[in-house]
Amino acid sequence: MSITLTREDIVRLCERVEGAQTRAYAIPKLTNEYPGMTIDDGYAVQSELRRRFIESGHTLVGWKAGLTSKAKMEQMGVNVPSIGFLTDRMARPENSVVSTSDLVHPRVECEVAFVTGKDLAGPGITAQDVLDATDYVLPAIEIIDSRFSGFKFDLESVIADNGSSARFVGGGRPRYPKDLDLRALGVVMEKNGEIVGMGASAAVLGHPAEAVAMLVNILHDLGETLPAGSFVMSGGITEAVAVAPGDHVIARYQDLGSVSVRFGE
Amino acid sequence: MDQNIIDQYGDELYQAFVERRTIAPFTERDPDISLEDAYRIQLRFIQRRLDAGETVVGKKIGVTSKAVQDFLGVFQPDFGQLTSKMVYQEGDVIALDDLIQPKAEAELAFVLKEDLKGPGITAMDVIRATDYVAPCFEIVDSRIRDWKIKIQDTVADNASCGVYVISSCKVDPREVDITLAGMVLEKNGELYSTGVGAAVQGSPANAVAWLANTLGELGIPFKAGEVILSGSQSNLVQVTDGDELVCTIGGVGSCKVRFEGRSAV
């Protein structure tokens, strides 16, 4: 761990991110003010944010992996994915209307989500360990929302901003991983009836379970484990697509059914 | 267009094919060439190959993705004829020496067990008439200089068909969701791209139905036993000596090809 920020700086940045998230406004990327900020500093801010949310009554329900596609990692100049935490307050039911007035610039991605049946603790967790510990997989739509102005950000800032986590919708059909080809699982995302994203699950680090394994290993570096019953989103298979009030999004998955969500003011 | 010119253009394509060289696009020389003229040129080109001893073994459908249709400014696919000399068996090495400027595409192949006689064919008829589907690679090749093709050029040039190889992984289309089946393409052991069946006209079965109806209008037979390459689910992949490609279609299986030698361009 290489944390360069002081405790005071971490709290300051956390309050800045928390304000942007809860009151839905854009802020400049944190590295403008702290150019020497490291990835570990980013996680320190994120951990402080998690501590505060839990302290004020939010329940931690799981985690998400981000920057899991080769294209996105190259774009960000990194070779590891990022992670963020998920709370009950971010969950929305399938086919519900998600409000956009409390989001800055929401975008949607479709992902394979895992629900664990056993505790997982790094280091050295492999994709096979993840599959062995998985209760079931299900399709999910993640609504990401970068709080940084003009989509100008870097990995350190994104991690501090909880990996752009905002809302998520799980749904479709729960399945055992052993009954699926989780590597070549096809996905079609439609917005208002038009196809806006297509791909197969291998787009996520070659196999979505690889992303979950990396997530558990990053959690170890943060001094955390993944308890049984956690909900984990493994990373976007398709490009993130912007949404606005009135939009309807449906993600159709091979062998996992579909998930839909609508957007309102 | 006068039949003499049609024949002359078809013969030019045949000579270019035999001598492994390219010719100037027809649309450069004859900007008013119609799509119908282009198919008549294709018929002549194919007739020359049949006269030289080849037989028709199937059809290929091209220009099936929205991206390629937008690029070529058309709203429907095109087709070409597959002949006996284009067939490679799984495990064969594809000889680049026989090709001009090849590129590879991953597709789902259909093999018919009943004739499909359009017009009036729907996707449901296609499923009924299909013996099996299998992953395949089409190696497209253009006899037109630098692939500078407009839709009329590629249609005349037998929809830029080169050679193809079909996997021995055969699946009944009732046993797999061909619309949502994911496609994973690897080049030399690394993930290259992913896709899904819906990229082809919303579903590969829609492309085959379009073909049956189009062939019906033209009076071209579409017989039991024929192979149909339903349209690319990947981007075009450049291939050179020693390259190995593997495509996996979720729930169907994989197809592997190796390339050796040097193409003309």
Coordinates of C-alpha atoms in Angstrom, one line a residue:
Chain A
M1 CA 0.0 0.0 0.0
S2 CA 1.3 3.4 -0.9
I3 CA -1.0 6.0 0.7
T4 CA 0.4 9.5 0.3
L5 CA -2.6 11.5 1.5
T6 CA -2.9 12.6 5.1
R7 CA -5.9 11.5 7.1
E8 CA -7.2 15.1 6.7
D9 CA -6.9 15.0 2.9
I10 CA -8.7 11.7 2.7
V11 CA -11.6 13.0 4.8
R12 CA -11.7 16.2 2.7
L13 CA -11.8 14.3 -0.6
C14 CA -14.3 11.8 0.8
E15 CA -16.6 14.7 1.7
R16 CA -16.2 16.2 -1.7
V17 CA -17.1 12.9 -3.4
E18 CA -20.0 12.2 -1.0
G19 CA -21.4 15.7 -1.7
A20 CA -21.2 15.2 -5.5
Q21 CA -22.8 11.7 -5.2
T22 CA -25.7 12.6 -2.8
R23 CA -26.5 16.0 -4.3
A24 CA -25.8 15.0 -7.9
Y25 CA -23.3 17.6 -9.1
A26 CA -20.1 17.4 -11.1
I27 CA -16.7 18.1 -9.6
P28 CA -13.3 18.4 -11.2
K29 CA -11.1 15.2 -11.0
L30 CA -9.4 14.9 -7.7
T31 CA -5.9 14.7 -9.2
N32 CA -6.2 18.3 -10.3
E33 CA -5.6 19.3 -6.7
Y34 CA -3.6 16.2 -5.7
P35 CA -1.5 15.3 -8.7
G36 CA 0.6 12.8 -6.7
M37 CA -2.5 10.8 -5.7
T38 CA -2.0 7.0 -6.0
I39 CA -4.4 4.2 -6.6
D40 CA -4.1 3.3 -3.0
D41 CA -5.1 6.9 -2.1
G42 CA -8.1 6.4 -4.3
Y43 CA -9.1 3.3 -2.3
A44 CA -8.5 5.1 1.0
V45 CA -11.0 7.7 0.0
Q46 CA -13.4 5.0 -1.2
S47 CA -13.1 3.1 2.1
E48 CA -13.8 6.2 4.0
L49 CA -16.9 6.8 1.9
R50 CA -18.0 3.2 2.6
R51 CA -17.4 3.6 6.3
R52 CA -19.6 6.7 6.3
F53 CA -22.4 5.2 4.3
I54 CA -22.5 2.1 6.6
E55 CA -22.3 4.4 9.7
S56 CA -25.4 6.2 8.4
G57 CA -27.4 3.0 8.0
H58 CA -26.6 1.8 4.5
T59 CA -26.1 -2.0 4.1
L60 CA -23.1 -3.3 2.1
V61 CA -24.6 -5.8 -0.3
G62 CA -21.6 -6.5 -2.6
W63 CA -19.0 -5.1 -5.0
K64 CA -18.5 -4.3 -8.6
A65 CA -15.5 -4.7 -10.9
G66 CA -14.9 -1.9 -13.4
L67 CA -12.5 -1.3 -16.3
T68 CA -12.6 -5.0 -17.0
S69 CA -12.4 -4.9 -20.8
K70 CA -9.1 -4.8 -22.7
A71 CA -10.3 -1.7 -24.6
K72 CA -11.2 0.2 -21.4
M73 CA -7.9 -0.8 -19.6
E74 CA -5.9 0.4 -22.6
Q75 CA -7.8 3.6 -22.7
M76 CA -7.1 4.2 -19.0
G77 CA -3.5 3.0 -19.3
V78 CA -3.9 0.4 -16.5
N79 CA -3.5 -3.4 -16.3
V80 CA -5.8 -4.1 -13.3
P81 CA -9.5 -3.5 -13.1
S82 CA -10.9 -1.2 -10.4
I83 CA -13.5 -2.1 -7.8
G84 CA -16.3 -0.3 -6.0
F85 CA -18.8 -1.2 -3.3
L86 CA -22.5 -1.7 -3.6
T87 CA -25.2 -0.8 -1.0
D88 CA -28.9 -1.5 -0.6
R89 CA -29.6 2.1 -1.4
M90 CA -28.2 1.6 -5.0
A91 CA -30.4 -1.4 -5.7
R92 CA -33.5 -0.8 -8.0
P93 CA -36.1 -3.5 -8.8
E94 CA -36.4 -4.9 -12.3
N95 CA -38.6 -2.9 -14.7
S96 CA -38.8 0.0 -12.2
V97 CA -38.4 3.7 -13.1
V98 CA -35.0 4.9 -12.1
S99 CA -34.9 8.6 -11.3
T100 CA -32.2 10.6 -13.1
S101 CA -32.6 13.9 -11.3
D102 CA -30.3 12.6 -8.5
L103 CA -27.7 11.4 -11.0
V104 CA -25.0 13.5 -12.9
H105 CA -24.5 11.7 -16.2
P106 CA -26.0 8.2 -16.0
R107 CA -24.9 5.5 -18.4
V108 CA -25.9 1.8 -18.5
E109 CA -23.8 -1.3 -19.0
C110 CA -24.9 -5.0 -19.0
E111 CA -23.0 -7.4 -16.9
V112 CA -23.0 -10.9 -15.5
A113 CA -23.6 -10.8 -11.7
F114 CA -22.5 -13.5 -9.2
V115 CA -24.1 -14.3 -5.9
T116 CA -21.7 -16.1 -3.7
G117 CA -22.5 -19.1 -1.6
K118 CA -19.2 -19.3 0.3
D119 CA -16.8 -16.8 1.8
L120 CA -14.0 -15.8 -0.5
A121 CA -10.7 -14.4 0.8
G122 CA -7.6 -13.4 -1.2
P123 CA -4.8 -13.5 -2.1
G124 CA -4.4 -15.9 -4.9
I125 CA -8.0 -16.5 -5.6
T126 CA -8.6 -18.0 -9.1
A127 CA -11.6 -18.0 -11.5
Q128 CA -12.1 -21.6 -10.5
D129 CA -12.2 -20.7 -6.8
V130 CA -14.9 -18.1 -7.7
L131 CA -17.0 -20.6 -9.6
D132 CA -16.7 -23.1 -6.8
A133 CA -17.9 -20.5 -4.3
T134 CA -20.7 -19.2 -6.5
D135 CA -24.3 -19.9 -5.5
Y136 CA -25.7 -18.6 -8.8
V137 CA -25.2 -16.1 -11.6
L138 CA -27.8 -13.7 -12.9
P139 CA -28.0 -10.9 -15.5
A140 CA -27.7 -7.3 -14.3
I141 CA -27.8 -3.8 -15.6
E142 CA -25.4 -1.4 -13.9
I143 CA -26.2 2.3 -14.0
I144 CA -22.8 4.1 -13.7
D145 CA -22.5 7.8 -13.0
S146 CA -19.1 9.5 -13.0
R147 CA -19.3 12.5 -10.9
F148 CA -16.4 14.2 -12.7
S149 CA -17.1 17.1 -15.0
G150 CA -16.9 16.5 -18.7
F151 CA -16.0 12.8 -18.2
K152 CA -12.4 14.0 -17.5
F153 CA -11.1 11.6 -15.0
D154 CA -8.3 9.2 -14.3
L155 CA -8.1 5.9 -12.4
E156 CA -7.2 7.4 -9.0
S157 CA -10.2 9.8 -9.2
V158 CA -12.6 7.0 -10.4
I159 CA -11.6 4.7 -7.6
A160 CA -12.1 7.5 -5.0
D161 CA -15.6 8.0 -6.6
N162 CA -16.4 4.4 -5.8
G163 CA -15.8 3.2 -9.4
S164 CA -18.6 5.4 -10.7
S165 CA -21.1 3.1 -8.9
A166 CA -24.6 4.6 -8.8
R167 CA -27.5 2.2 -9.2
F168 CA -28.0 -1.5 -10.2
V169 CA -30.7 -3.7 -11.3
G170 CA -30.5 -7.5 -11.0
G171 CA -33.1 -9.7 -12.6
G172 CA -33.7 -12.4 -15.2
R173 CA -33.1 -16.0 -14.5
P174 CA -30.8 -17.2 -11.8
R175 CA -28.6 -20.1 -13.0
Y176 CA -25.8 -22.4 -11.7
P177 CA -22.5 -21.5 -13.5
K178 CA -22.0 -25.2 -14.2
D179 CA -25.1 -25.2 -16.5
L180 CA -23.8 -22.4 -18.6
D181 CA -20.9 -21.5 -21.0
L182 CA -20.0 -18.4 -19.0
R183 CA -17.2 -17.5 -21.4
A184 CA -19.2 -17.3 -24.6
L185 CA -22.5 -16.0 -23.2
G186 CA -24.0 -13.6 -25.6
V187 CA -25.7 -10.3 -24.6
V188 CA -27.8 -7.8 -26.6
M189 CA -28.6 -4.4 -25.0
E190 CA -31.5 -2.4 -26.5
K191 CA -32.5 1.2 -25.8
N192 CA -36.0 2.1 -26.8
G193 CA -36.2 -1.0 -29.0
E194 CA -32.9 -0.4 -30.9
I195 CA -29.8 -2.5 -30.4
V196 CA -27.1 -0.3 -28.8
G197 CA -24.7 -2.9 -27.5
M198 CA -23.7 -6.4 -28.3
G199 CA -21.0 -8.8 -27.1
A200 CA -20.1 -12.0 -25.3
S201 CA -19.0 -12.4 -21.7
A202 CA -15.4 -13.1 -22.7
A203 CA -15.1 -9.4 -23.2
V204 CA -14.7 -9.2 -19.4
L205 CA -11.1 -10.3 -18.8
G206 CA -11.6 -13.4 -21.0
H207 CA -14.1 -14.8 -18.5
P208 CA -16.3 -13.0 -15.9
A209 CA -15.1 -15.2 -13.1
E210 CA -11.6 -13.9 -13.7
A211 CA -12.9 -10.4 -12.9
V212 CA -14.5 -11.6 -9.7
A213 CA -11.2 -13.4 -8.7
M214 CA -9.3 -10.1 -9.3
L215 CA -11.9 -8.2 -7.2
V216 CA -11.4 -10.6 -4.3
N217 CA -7.6 -10.2 -4.5
I218 CA -8.0 -6.4 -4.5
L219 CA -10.3 -6.7 -1.5
H220 CA -7.5 -8.6 0.2
D221 CA -5.1 -5.6 -0.4
L222 CA -7.8 -3.4 1.2
G223 CA -8.0 -5.8 4.2
E224 CA -11.4 -7.1 3.2
T225 CA -12.9 -10.4 2.2
L226 CA -16.1 -11.3 0.3
P227 CA -18.6 -12.9 2.5
A228 CA -21.1 -15.6 1.4
G229 CA -24.3 -14.0 0.0
S230 CA -22.4 -11.1 -1.7
F231 CA -23.7 -9.7 -5.0
V232 CA -20.8 -9.0 -7.4
M233 CA -21.1 -7.4 -10.8
S234 CA -18.2 -8.6 -13.0
G235 CA -17.9 -5.6 -15.4
G236 CA -19.5 -4.3 -18.5
I237 CA -19.7 -6.6 -21.5
T238 CA -20.9 -3.8 -23.7
E239 CA -19.9 -0.2 -24.0
A240 CA -21.6 2.2 -21.5
V241 CA -24.6 4.0 -23.1
A242 CA -26.0 7.3 -22.0
V243 CA -29.6 7.4 -20.8
A244 CA -32.1 10.2 -20.2
P245 CA -35.7 10.5 -18.8
G246 CA -38.1 8.5 -21.0
D247 CA -35.6 5.9 -22.0
H248 CA -36.3 2.2 -21.7
V249 CA -33.4 -0.3 -21.6
I250 CA -33.5 -4.0 -21.9
A251 CA -30.5 -6.4 -21.7
R252 CA -31.2 -9.8 -23.2
Y253 CA -28.8 -12.6 -22.2
Q254 CA -28.2 -16.0 -23.7
D255 CA -29.6 -18.6 -21.2
L256 CA -30.2 -16.0 -18.4
G257 CA -33.3 -14.2 -19.6
S258 CA -33.5 -10.4 -19.6
V259 CA -33.4 -7.4 -17.3
S260 CA -35.1 -4.2 -18.0
V261 CA -35.2 -0.7 -16.5
R262 CA -36.9 2.6 -17.3
F263 CA -35.6 6.1 -16.6
G264 CA -37.6 9.1 -15.4
E265 CA -36.9 12.6 -14.2
Chain B
M1 CA -26.6 -2.8 -68.9
D2 CA -25.8 -4.6 -72.1
Q3 CA -25.2 -8.3 -71.8
N4 CA -21.8 -8.0 -73.6
I5 CA -20.6 -5.6 -70.9
I6 CA -22.0 -7.9 -68.2
D7 CA -20.1 -10.8 -69.7
Q8 CA -16.9 -8.8 -70.1
Y9 CA -17.0 -7.7 -66.5
G10 CA -17.7 -11.2 -65.3
D11 CA -14.8 -12.5 -67.4
E12 CA -12.5 -9.9 -66.0
L13 CA -13.3 -11.0 -62.4
Y14 CA -12.7 -14.6 -63.4
Q15 CA -9.3 -13.8 -64.9
A16 CA -8.4 -11.8 -61.8
F17 CA -9.4 -14.7 -59.7
V18 CA -7.4 -17.2 -61.7
E19 CA -4.3 -14.9 -61.9
R20 CA -4.6 -13.7 -58.3
R21 CA -4.6 -10.0 -59.1
T22 CA -7.0 -7.1 -58.5
I23 CA -8.9 -5.0 -61.0
A24 CA -10.3 -1.4 -60.8
P25 CA -13.8 -1.1 -59.1
F26 CA -16.6 -1.3 -61.7
T27 CA -18.3 1.7 -60.0
E28 CA -15.3 3.8 -60.9
R29 CA -15.7 3.0 -64.6
D30 CA -19.4 2.7 -64.7
P31 CA -21.0 4.9 -61.9
D32 CA -24.5 4.0 -63.0
I33 CA -24.2 0.3 -62.6
S34 CA -27.2 -1.1 -60.8
L35 CA -27.5 -3.8 -58.2
E36 CA -29.3 -6.0 -60.7
D37 CA -26.4 -5.5 -63.2
A38 CA -24.0 -6.5 -60.4
Y39 CA -25.8 -9.8 -59.7
R40 CA -25.8 -10.5 -63.5
I41 CA -22.0 -10.0 -63.5
Q42 CA -21.7 -12.3 -60.5
L43 CA -23.7 -15.0 -62.4
R44 CA -21.2 -14.7 -65.2
F45 CA -18.2 -14.9 -62.9
I46 CA -19.7 -18.0 -61.2
Q47 CA -20.6 -19.6 -64.5
R48 CA -17.0 -19.4 -65.6
R49 CA -16.0 -21.2 -62.4
L50 CA -18.6 -23.8 -63.0
D51 CA -17.5 -24.2 -66.6
A52 CA -14.0 -24.9 -65.2
G53 CA -15.4 -27.9 -63.2
E54 CA -16.6 -26.5 -59.9
T55 CA -20.0 -27.1 -58.4
V56 CA -22.3 -25.0 -56.3
V57 CA -22.4 -26.2 -52.7
G58 CA -24.1 -23.3 -51.0
K59 CA -24.5 -19.6 -50.5
K60 CA -23.0 -16.8 -48.4
I61 CA -24.8 -13.8 -47.0
G62 CA -22.8 -10.6 -46.6
V63 CA -23.4 -7.0 -45.5
T64 CA -25.6 -8.3 -42.6
S65 CA -24.4 -5.9 -39.9
K66 CA -25.8 -2.4 -39.4
A67 CA -22.2 -1.0 -39.3
V68 CA -21.4 -2.5 -42.7
Q69 CA -24.8 -1.5 -44.2
D70 CA -24.3 2.1 -43.0
F71 CA -20.8 2.1 -44.5
L72 CA -21.9 0.8 -47.9
G73 CA -25.1 2.9 -47.8
V74 CA -27.5 0.0 -48.2
F75 CA -30.4 -1.4 -46.1
Q76 CA -30.2 -5.1 -47.0
P77 CA -27.6 -7.9 -47.2
D78 CA -26.1 -9.3 -50.3
F79 CA -25.3 -12.8 -51.3
G80 CA -22.8 -14.9 -53.2
Q81 CA -22.4 -18.5 -54.3
L82 CA -20.2 -21.1 -52.5
T83 CA -18.4 -23.5 -54.8
S84 CA -16.7 -26.8 -54.3
K85 CA -13.2 -25.3 -54.6
M86 CA -13.8 -22.9 -51.6
V87 CA -14.3 -25.7 -49.1
Y88 CA -11.6 -26.4 -46.5
Q89 CA -12.1 -29.1 -43.9
E90 CA -11.6 -28.4 -40.2
G91 CA -7.9 -28.9 -39.4
D92 CA -6.7 -28.0 -42.8
V93 CA -4.2 -25.2 -43.1
I94 CA -5.5 -22.4 -45.3
A95 CA -3.1 -21.6 -48.0
L96 CA -2.7 -17.8 -48.3
D97 CA -0.8 -18.4 -51.5
D98 CA -4.2 -19.1 -53.2
L99 CA -5.7 -15.8 -52.1
I100 CA -5.3 -12.1 -53.1
Q101 CA -6.1 -9.9 -50.1
P102 CA -7.8 -12.1 -47.6
K103 CA -9.5 -11.3 -44.3
A104 CA -11.3 -13.6 -41.9
E105 CA -14.8 -13.4 -40.4
A106 CA -16.5 -15.6 -37.7
E107 CA -20.0 -16.8 -38.6
L108 CA -22.7 -19.3 -37.9
A109 CA -23.2 -21.7 -40.8
F110 CA -26.5 -23.4 -41.6
V111 CA -26.9 -26.7 -43.4
L112 CA -30.4 -27.3 -44.9
K113 CA -32.2 -30.6 -44.8
E114 CA -35.1 -29.3 -47.0
D115 CA -35.3 -27.0 -50.0
L116 CA -36.2 -23.4 -49.2
K117 CA -38.2 -21.9 -52.0
G118 CA -39.0 -18.2 -51.6
P119 CA -40.9 -15.9 -51.7
G120 CA -42.9 -16.2 -48.6
I121 CA -40.2 -17.7 -46.4
T122 CA -40.0 -16.6 -42.7
A123 CA -37.4 -17.3 -40.0
M124 CA -39.7 -20.0 -38.7
D125 CA -39.4 -21.9 -42.0
V126 CA -35.6 -21.5 -41.9
I127 CA -35.5 -23.3 -38.5
R128 CA -37.7 -26.1 -39.8
A129 CA -35.6 -26.6 -42.9
T130 CA -32.3 -26.5 -41.1
D131 CA -30.4 -29.7 -40.4
Y132 CA -27.8 -28.1 -38.1
V133 CA -25.9 -25.0 -37.4
A134 CA -22.1 -24.9 -36.8
P135 CA -19.4 -22.3 -36.2
C136 CA -17.4 -21.4 -39.2
F137 CA -14.8 -19.0 -40.7
E138 CA -15.3 -17.3 -44.0
I139 CA -12.1 -16.0 -45.5
V140 CA -13.3 -13.2 -47.6
D141 CA -11.2 -12.0 -50.5
S142 CA -11.6 -9.2 -53.0
R143 CA -10.7 -9.1 -56.6
I144 CA -11.3 -5.4 -56.5
R145 CA -8.2 -3.2 -55.9
D146 CA -7.5 -2.4 -52.2
W147 CA -11.0 -3.5 -51.2
K148 CA -12.3 -0.1 -52.6
I149 CA -15.7 -1.6 -52.9
K150 CA -19.2 -0.1 -53.3
I151 CA -22.1 -2.5 -52.9
Q152 CA -22.2 -3.1 -56.7
D153 CA -18.5 -4.0 -56.8
T154 CA -18.7 -6.6 -54.0
V155 CA -22.0 -8.1 -55.4
A156 CA -20.4 -8.5 -58.8
D157 CA -17.3 -10.1 -57.1
N158 CA -19.5 -12.9 -55.7
A159 CA -19.9 -11.0 -52.4
S160 CA -16.1 -11.0 -51.9
C161 CA -16.2 -14.7 -51.1
G162 CA -12.8 -16.4 -50.8
V163 CA -12.8 -19.8 -49.0
Y164 CA -14.5 -21.2 -45.9
V165 CA -14.2 -23.8 -43.2
I166 CA -17.0 -25.2 -41.1
S167 CA -16.5 -26.8 -37.6
S168 CA -17.6 -30.4 -36.9
C169 CA -19.5 -29.0 -33.8
K170 CA -23.1 -29.4 -35.2
V171 CA -26.1 -28.3 -33.2
D172 CA -29.9 -28.5 -33.9
P173 CA -31.1 -24.9 -34.0
R174 CA -33.9 -25.9 -31.6
E175 CA -31.2 -26.7 -29.0
V176 CA -29.5 -23.3 -28.9
D177 CA -30.6 -19.6 -28.9
I178 CA -28.8 -18.6 -32.1
T179 CA -29.9 -15.0 -31.7
L180 CA -28.3 -14.5 -28.3
A181 CA -25.5 -17.0 -28.6
G182 CA -22.2 -15.2 -27.9
M183 CA -19.3 -15.3 -30.3
V184 CA -15.7 -15.1 -28.9
L185 CA -12.9 -14.7 -31.4
E186 CA -9.3 -15.3 -30.5
K187 CA -6.2 -14.6 -32.6
N188 CA -3.0 -16.4 -31.7
G189 CA -4.3 -17.3 -28.2
E190 CA -5.4 -13.8 -27.3
L191 CA -9.0 -12.4 -27.1
Y192 CA -9.6 -10.4 -30.3
S193 CA -13.3 -9.5 -30.2
T194 CA -16.7 -10.7 -29.0
G195 CA -20.1 -10.6 -30.7
V196 CA -23.5 -12.1 -30.7
G197 CA -25.9 -13.6 -33.2
A198 CA -28.2 -10.6 -33.1
A199 CA -25.5 -8.6 -34.9
V200 CA -26.6 -10.5 -38.1
Q201 CA -29.9 -8.9 -39.2
G202 CA -31.3 -9.2 -35.6
S203 CA -30.9 -13.0 -35.9
P204 CA -28.9 -15.2 -38.3
A205 CA -32.3 -16.9 -39.2
N206 CA -33.6 -13.6 -40.5
A207 CA -30.6 -13.4 -42.8
V208 CA -31.3 -16.9 -44.2
A209 CA -35.0 -16.1 -44.7
W210 CA -34.0 -12.9 -46.6
L211 CA -31.7 -15.1 -48.8
A212 CA -34.4 -17.7 -49.5
N213 CA -36.8 -14.9 -50.5
T214 CA -34.3 -13.1 -52.7
L215 CA -33.2 -16.3 -54.4
G216 CA -36.8 -17.2 -55.0
E217 CA -37.4 -13.9 -56.8
L218 CA -34.3 -14.5 -58.9
G219 CA -35.3 -18.1 -59.7
I220 CA -32.0 -19.5 -58.1
P221 CA -32.5 -22.9 -56.4
F222 CA -31.8 -23.2 -52.7
K223 CA -31.5 -26.9 -52.0
A224 CA -31.4 -29.4 -49.2
G225 CA -27.7 -30.1 -48.3
E226 CA -26.6 -26.6 -49.2
V227 CA -24.4 -24.7 -46.7
I228 CA -25.3 -21.1 -45.9
L229 CA -22.8 -18.7 -44.3
S230 CA -25.2 -16.4 -42.5
G231 CA -23.1 -13.3 -42.1
S232 CA -20.2 -12.1 -40.0
Q233 CA -20.5 -11.8 -36.3
S234 CA -17.0 -10.3 -35.9
N235 CA -14.9 -7.5 -37.4
L236 CA -12.8 -8.4 -40.4
V237 CA -9.5 -9.9 -39.2
Q238 CA -6.2 -9.5 -41.1
V239 CA -4.4 -12.7 -41.3
T240 CA -0.8 -13.6 -42.3
D241 CA 1.6 -16.5 -42.3
G242 CA 1.4 -18.6 -39.1
D243 CA -1.7 -16.9 -37.7
E244 CA -4.2 -19.1 -35.8
L245 CA -7.8 -18.1 -35.2
V246 CA -10.4 -19.7 -33.0
C247 CA -14.1 -18.7 -32.8
T248 CA -16.4 -20.1 -30.2
I249 CA -20.2 -19.7 -30.5
G250 CA -21.9 -20.1 -27.1
G251 CA -23.8 -23.4 -26.9
V252 CA -22.6 -24.5 -30.3
G253 CA -18.8 -25.0 -30.2
S254 CA -15.6 -23.8 -31.7
C255 CA -13.9 -23.6 -35.1
K256 CA -10.1 -23.3 -35.5
V257 CA -8.1 -22.3 -38.5
R258 CA -4.5 -21.8 -39.3
F259 CA -3.0 -19.8 -42.1
E260 CA 0.2 -20.4 -44.0
G261 CA 1.9 -18.7 -46.9
R262 CA 1.6 -15.3 -48.5
S263 CA -1.3 -13.7 -50.2
A264 CA -0.8 -11.8 -53.4
V265 CA -1.3 -8.3 -51.9

